[in-house]
Short mmCIF file of C-alpha atoms in Angstrom, two decimals:
data_model
loop_
_atom_site.label_atom_id
_atom_site.label_comp_id
_atom_site.label_asym_id
_atom_site.label_seq_id
_atom_site.Cartn_x
_atom_site.Cartn_y
_atom_site.Cartn_z
CA MET Z 3 106.64 123.02 116.52
CA ALA Z 4 104.08 125.73 117.25
CA VAL Z 5 100.85 124.85 119.05
CA PRO Z 6 97.81 125.19 116.76
CA PRO Z 7 95.88 128.43 117.25
CA VAL Z 8 92.78 128.44 119.40
CA PRO Z 9 89.51 129.47 117.67
CA THR Z 10 87.96 132.67 118.97
CA PRO Z 11 84.49 134.26 118.78
CA ALA Z 12 85.69 136.89 116.30
CA GLY Z 13 85.90 134.29 113.56
CA ARG Z 14 89.68 134.29 113.16
CA PRO Z 15 91.91 132.10 115.36
CA GLY Z 16 93.94 133.81 118.04
CA PRO Z 17 97.41 132.74 119.14
CA ALA Z 18 97.92 129.90 121.59
CA PRO Z 19 99.43 130.92 124.99
CA GLY Z 20 103.06 130.11 124.08
CA VAL Z 21 102.79 131.80 120.71
CA ALA Z 22 101.05 134.79 122.31
CA ARG Z 23 103.99 135.37 124.63
CA ARG Z 24 106.44 135.32 121.73
CA ILE Z 25 104.29 137.81 119.82
CA LEU Z 26 103.82 140.11 122.82
CA ALA Z 27 107.50 140.28 123.76
CA PRO Z 28 108.66 142.52 120.86
CA LEU Z 29 105.42 144.55 120.87
CA ALA Z 30 105.64 145.28 124.60
CA LEU Z 31 109.37 146.06 124.35
CA ALA Z 32 108.67 148.48 121.52
CA GLN Z 33 106.19 150.39 123.67
CA PHE Z 34 108.62 150.25 126.61
CA ILE Z 35 111.55 151.81 124.77
CA CYS Z 36 109.44 154.60 123.26
CA SER Z 37 107.98 155.51 126.65
CA PHE Z 38 111.42 155.23 128.21
CA ALA Z 39 112.77 157.72 125.68
CA GLY Z 40 110.08 160.20 126.66
CA SER Z 41 110.96 160.24 130.36
CA ASN Z 42 114.56 159.12 130.93
CA MET Z 43 115.97 162.48 129.83
CA ASN Z 44 114.21 164.11 132.77
CA VAL Z 45 116.97 162.95 135.13
CA MET Z 46 119.72 163.88 132.69
CA ILE Z 47 118.73 167.54 132.42
CA THR Z 48 121.69 168.83 134.43
CA ASP Z 49 124.27 166.47 132.89
CA ILE Z 50 123.19 167.17 129.32
CA SER Z 51 122.95 170.94 129.79
CA GLU Z 52 126.45 171.08 131.30
CA ASP Z 53 128.03 168.72 128.76
CA LEU Z 54 126.47 170.41 125.72
CA ASP Z 55 126.82 173.93 127.17
CA THR Z 56 123.09 174.64 126.98
CA THR Z 57 120.30 175.45 129.45
CA VAL Z 58 117.65 173.45 131.27
CA GLN Z 59 115.08 175.08 129.00
CA GLY Z 60 117.04 173.88 125.97
CA VAL Z 61 116.86 170.27 127.19
CA GLN Z 62 113.14 170.74 127.92
CA ILE Z 63 112.67 171.85 124.30
CA ALA Z 64 114.44 168.67 123.10
CA ILE Z 65 112.14 166.52 125.26
CA THR Z 66 109.02 168.36 124.13
CA VAL Z 67 109.96 168.28 120.44
CA PHE Z 68 110.47 164.51 120.64
CA LEU Z 69 106.99 164.05 122.08
CA LEU Z 70 105.55 166.55 119.62
CA VAL Z 71 107.06 164.88 116.54
CA MET Z 72 105.51 161.61 117.70
CA ALA Z 73 102.10 163.22 118.10
CA ALA Z 74 102.27 165.09 114.79
CA LEU Z 75 103.26 162.06 112.71
CA MET Z 76 101.34 159.28 114.47
CA ILE Z 77 98.22 159.64 112.29
CA PRO Z 78 100.20 159.43 109.01
CA GLY Z 79 102.20 156.58 110.55
CA GLY Z 80 99.03 154.64 111.28
CA LYS Z 81 97.72 155.22 107.76
CA LEU Z 82 100.96 153.99 106.16
CA THR Z 83 100.47 150.57 107.78
CA ASP Z 84 97.55 149.88 105.44
CA ARG Z 85 99.66 150.60 102.38
CA TYR Z 86 102.99 149.02 103.32
CA GLY Z 87 101.98 146.48 105.97
CA ARG Z 88 102.08 146.60 109.73
CA LYS Z 89 105.22 144.51 110.27
CA ARG Z 90 107.18 146.37 107.60
CA CYS Z 91 106.34 149.73 109.22
CA LEU Z 92 107.25 148.32 112.63
CA VAL Z 93 110.72 147.26 111.48
CA ALA Z 94 111.29 150.47 109.47
CA GLY Z 95 110.38 152.54 112.53
CA LEU Z 96 112.78 150.56 114.70
CA VAL Z 97 115.65 151.13 112.25
CA VAL Z 98 115.03 154.90 112.11
CA TYR Z 99 114.69 155.03 115.90
CA GLY Z 100 117.95 153.13 116.42
CA ALA Z 101 119.80 155.48 114.07
CA GLY Z 102 118.46 158.46 116.03
CA ALA Z 103 119.59 156.93 119.34
CA LEU Z 104 123.14 156.40 118.06
CA LEU Z 105 123.28 159.94 116.65
CA SER Z 106 122.09 161.31 120.01
CA ALA Z 107 124.79 159.35 121.82
CA ALA Z 108 127.44 161.07 119.71
CA ALA Z 109 125.84 164.55 119.73
CA PRO Z 110 128.41 167.38 120.05
CA GLY Z 111 125.72 169.98 120.74
CA LEU Z 112 122.05 170.61 121.35
CA GLY Z 113 121.23 170.86 117.63
CA VAL Z 114 122.48 167.35 116.83
CA LEU Z 115 120.78 166.01 119.96
CA ILE Z 116 117.48 167.46 118.76
CA LEU Z 117 118.04 165.94 115.30
CA GLY Z 118 118.81 162.49 116.71
CA ASN Z 119 116.55 162.29 119.73
CA SER Z 120 113.70 164.67 118.92
CA VAL Z 121 113.43 164.18 115.14
CA LEU Z 122 114.73 160.74 114.15
CA GLU Z 123 113.57 158.94 117.30
CA GLY Z 124 110.27 160.80 117.04
CA VAL Z 125 109.77 159.78 113.41
CA GLY Z 126 110.77 156.20 114.20
CA THR Z 127 108.30 156.05 117.05
CA ALA Z 128 105.49 157.39 114.84
CA LEU Z 129 106.19 154.56 112.39
CA LEU Z 130 106.52 151.72 114.89
CA ILE Z 131 103.90 152.43 117.56
CA PRO Z 132 100.69 152.24 115.44
CA PRO Z 133 101.62 148.71 114.24
CA VAL Z 134 102.03 147.64 117.86
CA TYR Z 135 98.40 148.48 118.64
CA ILE Z 136 97.01 147.34 115.28
CA LEU Z 137 98.75 143.96 115.47
CA THR Z 138 97.58 143.47 119.05
CA THR Z 139 93.98 144.20 118.11
CA LEU Z 140 94.10 141.94 115.04
CA LEU Z 141 95.97 139.02 116.62
CA PHE Z 142 94.14 138.94 119.95
CA THR Z 143 90.52 138.72 118.88
CA GLU Z 144 88.92 137.49 122.10
CA VAL Z 145 87.98 140.19 124.62
CA THR Z 146 89.79 138.68 127.63
CA SER Z 147 92.98 137.84 125.71
CA ARG Z 148 92.97 141.33 124.19
CA ALA Z 149 92.68 142.88 127.65
CA ARG Z 150 95.60 140.72 128.79
CA ALA Z 151 97.67 141.72 125.75
CA PHE Z 152 96.94 145.43 126.09
CA GLY Z 153 97.60 145.11 129.82
CA ALA Z 154 101.10 143.78 129.11
CA ILE Z 155 101.80 146.46 126.49
CA MET Z 156 100.49 149.32 128.61
CA ALA Z 157 102.39 147.97 131.62
CA ALA Z 158 105.57 148.01 129.52
CA GLY Z 159 104.79 151.55 128.34
CA GLY Z 160 103.97 152.77 131.81
CA ILE Z 161 107.06 151.16 133.28
CA GLY Z 162 109.17 152.70 130.55
CA ALA Z 163 107.78 156.14 131.41
CA ALA Z 164 107.90 155.67 135.18
CA ALA Z 165 111.18 153.70 135.41
CA GLY Z 166 112.87 155.83 132.74
CA PRO Z 167 114.24 158.22 135.37
CA LEU Z 168 115.68 155.37 137.46
CA ILE Z 169 117.23 153.44 134.57
CA GLY Z 170 118.46 156.62 132.93
CA GLY Z 171 119.83 157.82 136.25
CA LEU Z 172 121.74 154.61 136.92
CA ILE Z 173 123.24 154.57 133.43
CA THR Z 174 124.13 158.27 133.60
CA SER Z 175 125.81 157.97 137.00
CA ALA Z 176 127.69 154.76 136.17
CA LEU Z 177 128.75 155.77 132.66
CA SER Z 178 127.30 158.92 131.10
CA TRP Z 179 124.07 160.26 129.66
CA ARG Z 180 125.32 159.21 126.22
CA ALA Z 181 125.30 155.56 127.31
CA ALA Z 182 121.55 155.83 127.92
CA PHE Z 183 121.08 156.36 124.18
CA VAL Z 184 123.34 153.41 123.39
CA PHE Z 185 121.10 151.36 125.70
CA GLN Z 186 118.10 152.38 123.60
CA ALA Z 187 119.87 151.29 120.40
CA LEU Z 188 120.68 147.90 121.94
CA VAL Z 189 117.07 147.35 123.00
CA VAL Z 190 115.88 148.31 119.51
CA THR Z 191 118.26 145.73 118.01
CA LEU Z 192 116.77 143.07 120.31
CA ILE Z 193 113.25 144.04 119.27
CA ILE Z 194 114.13 143.73 115.58
CA VAL Z 195 115.42 140.20 116.22
CA LEU Z 196 112.33 139.21 118.25
CA SER Z 197 109.92 140.74 115.74
CA ARG Z 198 110.80 138.05 113.21
CA ARG Z 199 108.23 135.88 115.02
CA VAL Z 200 105.42 138.36 114.44
CA GLU Z 201 103.18 137.66 111.45
CA ASP Z 202 100.99 140.31 109.83
CA PRO Z 203 97.43 138.87 109.70
CA LEU Z 204 96.30 141.20 106.90
CA PRO Z 205 98.01 141.73 103.54
CA ALA Z 206 99.39 145.15 102.64
CA ASP Z 207 97.55 147.13 99.96
CA PRO Z 208 100.13 149.05 97.86
CA THR Z 209 97.31 150.65 95.85
CA ARG Z 210 95.87 152.34 98.94
CA ASP Z 211 95.84 156.13 98.56
CA PHE Z 212 97.84 158.26 100.98
CA ASP Z 213 96.69 161.80 101.68
CA THR Z 214 100.00 163.69 101.63
CA GLY Z 215 98.33 167.09 101.88
CA GLY Z 216 96.35 165.98 104.91
CA ALA Z 217 99.51 164.62 106.55
CA VAL Z 218 101.25 167.99 106.10
CA LEU Z 219 98.27 169.97 107.43
CA SER Z 220 97.69 167.75 110.48
CA ALA Z 221 101.39 167.76 111.42
CA ALA Z 222 101.68 171.53 110.91
CA GLY Z 223 98.59 172.24 112.99
CA LEU Z 224 99.78 170.13 115.91
CA LEU Z 225 103.27 171.63 115.74
CA LEU Z 226 101.89 175.16 115.85
CA LEU Z 227 99.62 174.41 118.80
CA VAL Z 228 102.32 172.99 121.06
CA THR Z 229 104.87 175.58 119.92
CA GLY Z 230 102.33 178.19 120.97
CA ILE Z 231 102.17 176.67 124.44
CA LEU Z 232 105.97 176.72 124.69
CA ALA Z 233 106.09 180.34 123.49
CA THR Z 234 104.06 181.55 126.47
CA ASP Z 235 107.33 181.47 128.44
CA ASP Z 236 108.74 184.39 126.47
CA ASN Z 237 106.10 186.16 124.41
CA GLY Z 238 102.38 186.09 125.14
CA TRP Z 239 101.32 187.67 121.85
CA LEU Z 240 103.44 185.25 119.83
CA ALA Z 241 101.90 182.36 121.77
CA VAL Z 242 98.37 183.56 121.02
CA GLY Z 243 99.24 183.96 117.34
CA LEU Z 244 100.70 180.47 117.09
CA LEU Z 245 97.74 178.92 118.89
CA LEU Z 246 95.24 180.66 116.61
CA LEU Z 247 97.23 179.73 113.51
CA GLY Z 248 97.43 176.12 114.67
CA ALA Z 249 93.68 176.01 115.23
CA LEU Z 250 93.07 177.45 111.76
CA VAL Z 251 95.38 174.91 110.10
CA LEU Z 252 93.64 172.03 111.90
CA ALA Z 253 90.24 173.44 110.91
CA TRP Z 254 91.49 173.52 107.31
CA PHE Z 255 92.63 169.88 107.69
CA PHE Z 256 89.22 168.73 108.96
CA ARG Z 257 87.37 170.71 106.30
CA ARG Z 258 89.60 169.23 103.59
CA SER Z 259 88.96 165.71 104.94
CA GLN Z 260 85.22 166.37 104.87
CA VAL Z 261 85.33 167.48 101.23
CA MET Z 262 87.44 164.47 100.24
CA GLU Z 263 84.97 162.06 101.83
CA ARG Z 264 82.03 163.71 100.08
CA THR Z 265 83.75 163.34 96.69
CA GLY Z 266 84.61 159.69 97.25
CA ARG Z 267 88.30 160.13 97.96
CA GLU Z 268 90.11 158.69 100.99
CA PRO Z 269 91.37 161.33 103.44
CA LEU Z 270 94.19 160.83 105.90
CA LEU Z 271 91.67 160.63 108.72
CA SER Z 272 88.06 159.64 108.23
CA LEU Z 273 85.77 161.99 110.15
CA ALA Z 274 83.45 159.01 110.68
CA LEU Z 275 85.82 157.98 113.49
CA PHE Z 276 84.52 160.91 115.51
CA HIS Z 277 80.91 159.76 115.22
CA ASN Z 278 81.56 157.13 117.90
CA ARG Z 279 80.84 158.82 121.25
CA THR Z 280 82.45 156.02 123.28
CA SER Z 281 85.67 156.25 121.32
CA ASN Z 282 85.70 160.05 121.58
CA LEU Z 283 85.46 159.91 125.36
CA GLY Z 284 88.10 157.19 125.47
CA LEU Z 285 90.45 159.39 123.43
CA VAL Z 286 89.90 162.28 125.86
CA THR Z 287 90.80 160.07 128.82
CA GLN Z 288 93.92 158.79 127.02
CA HIS Z 289 95.05 162.33 126.29
CA LEU Z 290 94.63 163.44 129.90
CA GLN Z 291 96.27 160.30 131.31
CA TRP Z 292 99.48 160.92 129.40
CA MET Z 293 99.37 164.61 130.28
CA LEU Z 294 99.38 163.54 133.93
CA LEU Z 295 102.05 160.88 133.55
CA MET Z 296 104.58 163.02 131.66
CA GLY Z 297 103.66 166.25 133.46
CA VAL Z 298 104.18 164.76 136.92
CA SER Z 299 107.39 163.05 135.80
CA PHE Z 300 108.84 166.30 134.44
CA VAL Z 301 107.83 168.48 137.41
CA VAL Z 302 109.05 166.09 140.10
CA ALA Z 303 112.32 165.32 138.28
CA ALA Z 304 113.04 169.01 137.69
CA TYR Z 305 112.23 169.89 141.33
CA LEU Z 306 114.46 167.17 142.76
CA GLN Z 307 117.42 168.10 140.57
CA VAL Z 308 117.13 171.90 140.43
CA VAL Z 309 115.79 172.68 143.93
CA ARG Z 310 116.86 169.70 146.05
CA ASP Z 311 120.11 169.16 144.11
CA TYR Z 312 119.58 165.39 143.84
CA ASP Z 313 121.73 163.46 141.40
CA ALA Z 314 120.30 161.29 138.61
CA VAL Z 315 120.36 158.04 140.62
CA ARG Z 316 118.67 159.47 143.70
CA THR Z 317 116.04 161.13 141.54
CA GLY Z 318 115.41 157.86 139.70
CA LEU Z 319 115.15 155.88 142.95
CA ILE Z 320 112.40 158.16 144.19
CA PHE Z 321 110.42 157.40 141.04
CA THR Z 322 110.56 153.67 141.86
CA ALA Z 323 107.40 154.08 143.94
CA ALA Z 324 105.44 155.22 140.88
CA THR Z 325 106.95 152.41 138.80
CA LEU Z 326 105.93 149.73 141.30
CA GLY Z 327 102.41 151.13 141.58
CA LEU Z 328 102.00 151.28 137.82
CA LEU Z 329 103.42 147.79 137.34
CA ALA Z 330 101.15 146.24 139.96
CA SER Z 331 97.94 147.74 138.59
CA SER Z 332 98.82 147.27 134.89
CA LEU Z 333 99.67 143.60 135.26
CA GLY Z 334 96.33 143.10 137.01
CA ALA Z 335 94.47 144.50 133.97
CA GLU Z 336 93.02 141.14 132.95
CA ARG Z 337 91.64 140.35 136.41
CA LEU Z 338 90.35 143.89 136.86
CA ALA Z 339 88.65 143.79 133.44
CA ALA Z 340 86.89 140.54 134.38
CA ARG Z 341 85.54 142.00 137.63
CA ARG Z 342 84.86 145.65 136.86
CA GLU Z 343 83.49 147.65 133.95
CA GLN Z 344 86.05 149.60 131.95
CA ARG Z 345 84.28 152.87 132.80
CA THR Z 346 84.64 152.10 136.51
CA LEU Z 347 88.36 151.37 136.13
CA VAL Z 348 89.04 154.61 134.27
CA MET Z 349 87.12 156.64 136.85
CA ALA Z 350 88.91 154.91 139.71
CA GLY Z 351 92.26 155.53 138.04
CA PHE Z 352 91.70 159.27 137.74
CA ALA Z 353 90.39 159.49 141.32
CA VAL Z 354 93.40 157.66 142.78
CA THR Z 355 95.82 159.74 140.66
CA VAL Z 356 94.30 163.03 141.85
CA VAL Z 357 94.52 161.86 145.47
CA GLY Z 358 98.15 160.89 144.83
CA ILE Z 359 98.95 164.37 143.49
CA ALA Z 360 97.36 165.95 146.57
CA VAL Z 361 99.31 163.66 148.91
CA LEU Z 362 102.54 164.40 147.03
CA VAL Z 363 102.08 168.16 147.32
CA VAL Z 364 101.16 168.05 151.02
CA LEU Z 365 103.82 165.60 152.23
CA SER Z 366 106.70 166.96 150.14
CA HIS Z 367 106.16 170.58 151.20
CA GLY Z 368 109.14 171.45 153.38
CA ALA Z 369 110.07 167.77 153.86
CA SER Z 370 113.74 166.93 154.23
CA SER Z 371 113.40 163.19 153.63
CA ALA Z 372 113.06 161.64 150.19
CA TRP Z 373 110.54 159.17 151.66
CA ALA Z 374 107.97 161.99 151.74
CA TYR Z 375 107.56 161.57 147.97
CA THR Z 376 106.85 157.84 148.11
CA PRO Z 377 103.15 157.69 149.13
CA GLY Z 378 102.04 160.24 146.54
CA LEU Z 379 104.07 158.73 143.69
CA LEU Z 380 102.86 155.23 144.61
CA LEU Z 381 99.23 156.35 144.41
CA ILE Z 382 99.86 158.17 141.11
CA GLY Z 383 101.43 155.02 139.67
CA LEU Z 384 98.56 152.83 140.87
CA GLY Z 385 95.97 155.21 139.44
CA LEU Z 386 97.63 155.51 136.05
CA GLY Z 387 98.14 151.76 135.79
CA VAL Z 388 94.49 151.05 136.55
CA MET Z 389 93.18 153.25 133.71
CA LEU Z 390 95.74 153.09 130.89
CA THR Z 391 94.70 149.65 129.63
CA PRO Z 392 90.90 150.05 129.70
CA SER Z 393 91.10 153.41 127.92
CA VAL Z 394 93.08 151.87 125.06
CA ASN Z 395 90.80 148.84 124.93
CA ILE Z 396 87.71 151.06 124.80
CA VAL Z 397 89.03 152.97 121.78
CA GLN Z 398 90.53 150.08 119.81
CA SER Z 399 87.52 147.80 120.37
CA SER Z 400 85.09 150.43 119.11
CA PHE Z 401 86.08 149.75 115.48
CA GLY Z 402 86.47 146.83 113.12
CA GLU Z 403 89.57 145.57 111.32
CA GLU Z 404 89.31 147.90 108.33
CA GLN Z 405 89.60 150.98 110.54
CA GLN Z 406 92.36 149.80 112.86
CA GLY Z 407 95.09 151.68 110.97
CA GLU Z 408 93.29 155.00 111.30
CA ILE Z 409 92.09 154.63 114.89
CA SER Z 410 95.46 153.35 116.09
CA GLY Z 411 97.23 156.33 114.55
CA LEU Z 412 94.65 158.72 115.98
CA SER Z 413 94.77 157.06 119.40
CA ARG Z 414 98.55 157.17 119.64
CA SER Z 415 98.62 160.73 118.30
CA VAL Z 416 96.17 161.87 120.97
CA SER Z 417 98.14 160.10 123.69
CA ASN Z 418 101.50 161.46 122.58
CA LEU Z 419 100.03 164.92 122.13
CA GLY Z 420 98.99 164.59 125.77
CA SER Z 421 102.58 163.74 126.67
CA SER Z 422 103.99 166.75 124.83
CA VAL Z 423 101.32 169.14 126.12
CA GLY Z 424 101.78 167.85 129.67
CA THR Z 425 105.52 168.52 129.51
CA ALA Z 426 105.00 171.89 127.80
CA VAL Z 427 102.36 173.08 130.28
CA ALA Z 428 104.43 171.97 133.26
CA GLY Z 429 107.57 173.61 131.87
CA THR Z 430 105.69 176.83 131.14
CA ILE Z 431 104.42 177.06 134.73
CA LEU Z 432 107.89 176.35 136.12
CA VAL Z 433 109.43 179.13 134.04
CA ALA Z 434 106.63 181.54 134.97
CA ASP Z 435 107.35 180.89 138.68
CA PRO Z 436 104.07 181.97 140.37
CA ALA Z 437 104.30 183.77 143.70
CA PHE Z 438 103.17 180.77 145.77
CA GLY Z 439 105.66 178.35 144.17
CA ALA Z 440 106.19 177.15 140.62
CA TYR Z 441 106.36 173.45 141.44
CA ALA Z 442 103.30 173.47 143.68
CA ALA Z 443 101.40 175.45 141.03
CA ALA Z 444 102.34 172.94 138.31
CA MET Z 445 101.17 170.01 140.43
CA ILE Z 446 97.90 171.75 141.31
CA VAL Z 447 97.22 172.37 137.60
CA LEU Z 448 97.90 168.69 136.92
CA GLY Z 449 95.47 167.77 139.70
CA VAL Z 450 92.77 169.91 138.06
CA ILE Z 451 93.48 168.15 134.76
CA GLY Z 452 92.96 164.85 136.59
CA LEU Z 453 89.56 166.02 137.81
CA GLY Z 454 88.67 166.85 134.21
CA GLY Z 455 89.60 163.31 133.25
CA LEU Z 456 87.38 161.94 136.00
CA GLY Z 457 84.48 163.94 134.60
CA ALA Z 458 85.10 162.63 131.06
CA ALA Z 459 85.33 159.05 132.33
CA ALA Z 460 82.00 159.42 134.13
CA LEU Z 461 80.34 160.06 130.74
CA LEU Z 462 81.56 156.74 129.30
CA PRO Z 463 78.86 154.08 128.75
CA ARG Z 464 78.80 151.34 131.31
CA ARG Z 465 79.65 148.67 128.76
CA ALA Z 466 81.83 149.22 125.67
CA VAL Z 467 81.15 147.37 122.41
CA PRO Z 468 83.84 144.76 121.56
CA ALA Z 469 85.37 144.89 118.12
CA ALA Z 470 83.78 141.62 117.08
CA ARG Z 471 80.34 143.20 117.44
CA THR Z 472 81.12 146.53 115.86
CA GLU Z 473 79.03 147.31 112.82
CA ARG Z 474 81.03 147.35 109.62
#
């Protein structure tokens, strides 16, 4: 028999400790498998390109499109939770994701791999990830318990991204790269079973309007922007054209949303969300954090396999340092939140990550031993783990229950756009091959991005407003 819920300051009871663990297990696993999917292919680049008779750039496109589809559809995915219910969207997303993983495992060529991995898994992720963050915010109403819950979820996500190369490498070497997709399908099946214990605290509203036109415009604008970044590899003028067109489409989307709000209609994304300065800065830090995480993962994995000729397992083992650092700092999120302001944690995270990038570049230059990568990757993992949770908590806690669907979709879209842009920027620099070294140049650019994140974090207020106190 379940332990009765414990009353919380927000006015609605939160889950008791045992119940909380059962709720968190499927939510954290869902974040883990989606982050894993975004990084595990980095160590399978050579195997996939040889097996499917394609190029490294072709596999990079598959990885980037997966991240891009997530980013483009995350806002509509968050909005759909209000209409159809958070748990229903979670399960639907898991089913679509699992189907994509199985199709990828059987892919005879790059086109089918992109359909399964990049499209179906991307769509599934866009459906299932917003409910993870909405349900966490709604079910864990007390500030400390929410920090603990987000800490567990972000730790799972960070571990999925950081350990993806190791797990993917082990599976690829022992079996094949196709087995890594079967592994994803098995984990998704487990999540579906565990999610039966999750209850949706708010009823669905089938009468809620859905802005289809806004969904098309927002997705098209984001697709054009990242495609423009990818196009810089081959055609500068095409890249400029795509970037300008993407900016115009997004401007049209925001203008349309503004008109809809003025006439009393409900747009896909309320522009009132951007009136909260704290949330805006938190979104910027989230975007840059995932740029760093996925950018570093792609650059280091590509360097080890293409230049150093490491196999998938050896490449994955080197990433263990980043995984351990990220795990240690993420799991300490609750204690850190109790002792330090969230602004301080985000600033410290960016500072440690930038130092880690510098150490990685210096120690790995000309080094023959794989151990030269460990200190830098460990610091990068520690830095990212310190700041991922507080950034999410800052954004989610800036709004009340009625806006959780929108802000969760926006938050995840911004983060996943960071992942896709980070991979695209890193890949573009590698293809360009600057005179002083493509890999060093890519890491230096990522370090500059980290400094930009430090500057944004410094502008955060010293104390964020918890959701229970947010004005409705």
